[in-house]
PDB file of C-alpha atoms in Angstrom:
ATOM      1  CA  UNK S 280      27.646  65.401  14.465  1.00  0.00           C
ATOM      2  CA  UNK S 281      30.784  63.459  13.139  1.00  0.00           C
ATOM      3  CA  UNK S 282      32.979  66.322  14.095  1.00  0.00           C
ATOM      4  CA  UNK S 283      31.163  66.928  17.467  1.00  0.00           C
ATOM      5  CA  UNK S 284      31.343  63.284  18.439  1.00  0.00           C
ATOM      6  CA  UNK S 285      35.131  62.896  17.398  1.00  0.00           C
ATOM      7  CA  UNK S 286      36.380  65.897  19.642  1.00  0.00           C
ATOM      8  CA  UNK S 287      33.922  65.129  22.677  1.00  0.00           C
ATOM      9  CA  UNK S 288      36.110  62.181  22.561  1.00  0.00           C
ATOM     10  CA  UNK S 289      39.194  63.553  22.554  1.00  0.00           C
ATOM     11  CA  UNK S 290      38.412  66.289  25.191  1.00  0.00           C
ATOM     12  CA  UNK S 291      36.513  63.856  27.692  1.00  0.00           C
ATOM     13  CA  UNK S 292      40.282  61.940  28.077  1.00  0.00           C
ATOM     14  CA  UNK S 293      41.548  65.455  29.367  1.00  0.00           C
ATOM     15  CA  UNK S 294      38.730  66.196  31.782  1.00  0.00           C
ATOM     16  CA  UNK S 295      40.078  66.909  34.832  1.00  0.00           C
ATOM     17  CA  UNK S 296      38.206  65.836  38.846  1.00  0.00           C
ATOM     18  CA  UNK S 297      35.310  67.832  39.828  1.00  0.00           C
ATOM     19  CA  UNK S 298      36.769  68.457  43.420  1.00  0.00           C
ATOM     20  CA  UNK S 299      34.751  68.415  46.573  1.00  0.00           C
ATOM     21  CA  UNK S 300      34.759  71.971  47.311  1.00  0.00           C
ATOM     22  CA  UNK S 301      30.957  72.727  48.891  1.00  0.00           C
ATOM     23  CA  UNK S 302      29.279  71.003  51.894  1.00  0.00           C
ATOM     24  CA  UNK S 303      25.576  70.057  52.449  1.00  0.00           C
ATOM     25  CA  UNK S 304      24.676  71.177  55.560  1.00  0.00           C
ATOM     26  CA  UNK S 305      21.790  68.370  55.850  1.00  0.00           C
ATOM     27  CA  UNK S 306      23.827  65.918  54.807  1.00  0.00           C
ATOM     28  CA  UNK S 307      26.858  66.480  56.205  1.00  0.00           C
ATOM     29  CA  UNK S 308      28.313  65.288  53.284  1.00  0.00           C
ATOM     30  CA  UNK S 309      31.188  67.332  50.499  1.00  0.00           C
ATOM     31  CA  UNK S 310      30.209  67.511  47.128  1.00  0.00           C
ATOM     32  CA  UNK S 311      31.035  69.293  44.032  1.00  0.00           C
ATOM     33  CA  UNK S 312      29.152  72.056  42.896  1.00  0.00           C
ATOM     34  CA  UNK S 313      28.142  72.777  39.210  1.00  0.00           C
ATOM     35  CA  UNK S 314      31.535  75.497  39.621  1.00  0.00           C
ATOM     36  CA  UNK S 315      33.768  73.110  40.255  1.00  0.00           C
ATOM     37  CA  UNK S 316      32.278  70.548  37.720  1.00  0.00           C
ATOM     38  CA  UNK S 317      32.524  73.383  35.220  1.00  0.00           C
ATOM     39  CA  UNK S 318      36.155  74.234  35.676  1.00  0.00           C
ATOM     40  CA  UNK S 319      37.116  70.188  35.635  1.00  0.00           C
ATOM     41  CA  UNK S 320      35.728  69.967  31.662  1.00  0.00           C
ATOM     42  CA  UNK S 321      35.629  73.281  29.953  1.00  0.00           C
ATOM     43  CA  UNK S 322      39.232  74.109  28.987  1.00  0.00           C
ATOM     44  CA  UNK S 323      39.453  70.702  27.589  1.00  0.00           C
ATOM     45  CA  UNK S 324      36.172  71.222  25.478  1.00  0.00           C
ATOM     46  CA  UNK S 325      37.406  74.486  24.730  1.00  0.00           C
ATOM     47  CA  UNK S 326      40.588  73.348  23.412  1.00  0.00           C
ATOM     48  CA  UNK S 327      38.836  70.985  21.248  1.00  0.00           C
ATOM     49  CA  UNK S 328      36.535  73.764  19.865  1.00  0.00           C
ATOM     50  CA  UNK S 329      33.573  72.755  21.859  1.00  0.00           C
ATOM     51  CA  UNK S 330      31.757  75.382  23.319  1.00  0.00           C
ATOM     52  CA  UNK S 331      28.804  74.756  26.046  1.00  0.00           C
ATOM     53  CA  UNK S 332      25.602  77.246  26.561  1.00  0.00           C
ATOM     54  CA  UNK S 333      22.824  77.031  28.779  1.00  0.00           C
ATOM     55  CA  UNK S 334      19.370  79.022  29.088  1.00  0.00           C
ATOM     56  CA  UNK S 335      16.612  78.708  31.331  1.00  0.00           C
ATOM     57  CA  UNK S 336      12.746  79.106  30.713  1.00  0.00           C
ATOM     58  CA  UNK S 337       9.833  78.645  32.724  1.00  0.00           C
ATOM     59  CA  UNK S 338       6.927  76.629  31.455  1.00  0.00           C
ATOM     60  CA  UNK S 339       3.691  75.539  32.858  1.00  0.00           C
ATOM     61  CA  UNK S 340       5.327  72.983  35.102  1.00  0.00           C
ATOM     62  CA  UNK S 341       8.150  74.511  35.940  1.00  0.00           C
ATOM     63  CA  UNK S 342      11.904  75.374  34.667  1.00  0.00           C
ATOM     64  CA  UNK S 343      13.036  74.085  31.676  1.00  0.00           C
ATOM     65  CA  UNK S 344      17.033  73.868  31.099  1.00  0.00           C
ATOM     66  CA  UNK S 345      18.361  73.939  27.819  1.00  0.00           C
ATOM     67  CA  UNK S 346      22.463  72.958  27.373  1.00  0.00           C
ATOM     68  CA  UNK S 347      23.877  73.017  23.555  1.00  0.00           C
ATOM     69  CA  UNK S 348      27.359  71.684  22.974  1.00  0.00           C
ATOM     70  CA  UNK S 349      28.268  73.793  19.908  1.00  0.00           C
ATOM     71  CA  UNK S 350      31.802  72.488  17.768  1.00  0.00           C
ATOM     72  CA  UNK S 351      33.617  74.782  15.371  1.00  0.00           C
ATOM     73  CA  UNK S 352      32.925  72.840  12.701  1.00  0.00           C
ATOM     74  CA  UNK S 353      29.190  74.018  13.282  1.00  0.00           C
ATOM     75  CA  UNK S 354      27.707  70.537  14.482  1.00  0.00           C
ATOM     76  CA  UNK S 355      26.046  70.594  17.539  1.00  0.00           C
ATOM     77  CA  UNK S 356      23.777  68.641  20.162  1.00  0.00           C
ATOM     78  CA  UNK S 357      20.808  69.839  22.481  1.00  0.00           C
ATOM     79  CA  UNK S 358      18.451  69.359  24.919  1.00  0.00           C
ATOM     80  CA  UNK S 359      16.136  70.315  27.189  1.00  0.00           C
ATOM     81  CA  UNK S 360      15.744  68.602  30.501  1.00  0.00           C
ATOM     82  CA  UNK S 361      12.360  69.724  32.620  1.00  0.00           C
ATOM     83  CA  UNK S 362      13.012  70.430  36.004  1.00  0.00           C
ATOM     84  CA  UNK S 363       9.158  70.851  38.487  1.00  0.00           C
ATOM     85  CA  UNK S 364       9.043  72.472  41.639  1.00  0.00           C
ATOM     86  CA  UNK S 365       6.834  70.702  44.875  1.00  0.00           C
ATOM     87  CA  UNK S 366       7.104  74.195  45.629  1.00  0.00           C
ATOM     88  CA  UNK S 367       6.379  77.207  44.519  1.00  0.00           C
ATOM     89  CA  UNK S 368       9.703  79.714  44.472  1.00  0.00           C
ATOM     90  CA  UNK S 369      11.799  77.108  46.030  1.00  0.00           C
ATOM     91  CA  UNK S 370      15.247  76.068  44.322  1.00  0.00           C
ATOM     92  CA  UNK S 371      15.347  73.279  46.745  1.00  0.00           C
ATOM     93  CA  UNK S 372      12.574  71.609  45.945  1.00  0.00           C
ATOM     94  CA  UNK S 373      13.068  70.333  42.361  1.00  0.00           C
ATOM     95  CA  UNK S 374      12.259  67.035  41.324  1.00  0.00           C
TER      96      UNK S 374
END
């Protein structure tokens, strides 16, 4: 986790903005979606051999999403974080 820790460190100071490239129509407000939050981190992580997955399963309550940051030097951190719907098949309705 040493390893991990030391280069998460290192890449954060080279993360770039996520710019304001999407609108919410109900809102009427610009925000940045999960692409452009992507592309603002993952060449720095990359660079500092930090690699970033993410699955999806469904449980009983819902859908579960998993992230791993995975470092070249094989340490790694994960998590799940649980994500319920008020509705059923509705991706705007997560809580």
């Amino acid at each position: 986790m040493q390893n991990l820790a030391a280069a998460f460190v290192k890449a954060q100071k080279a993360f770039g903005p996520a710019l304001k490239n999407a609108t919410n129509p109900y809102f009427k407000r610009k925000y940045a979606d999960l692409g452009s939050c992507i592309e603002a981190v993952l060449s720095a992580l990359n660079d500092n051999g930090i690699g970033v997955l993410q699955f999806t399963h469904l449980d009983r309550d819902g859908v579960v999403v998993e992230t791993n940051f995975l470092h070249a030097s094989a340490d790694y951190r994960d998590w799940e974080t649980d994500r319920k719907s008020t509705r059923l098949n509705s991706s705007h309705e997560f809580v």
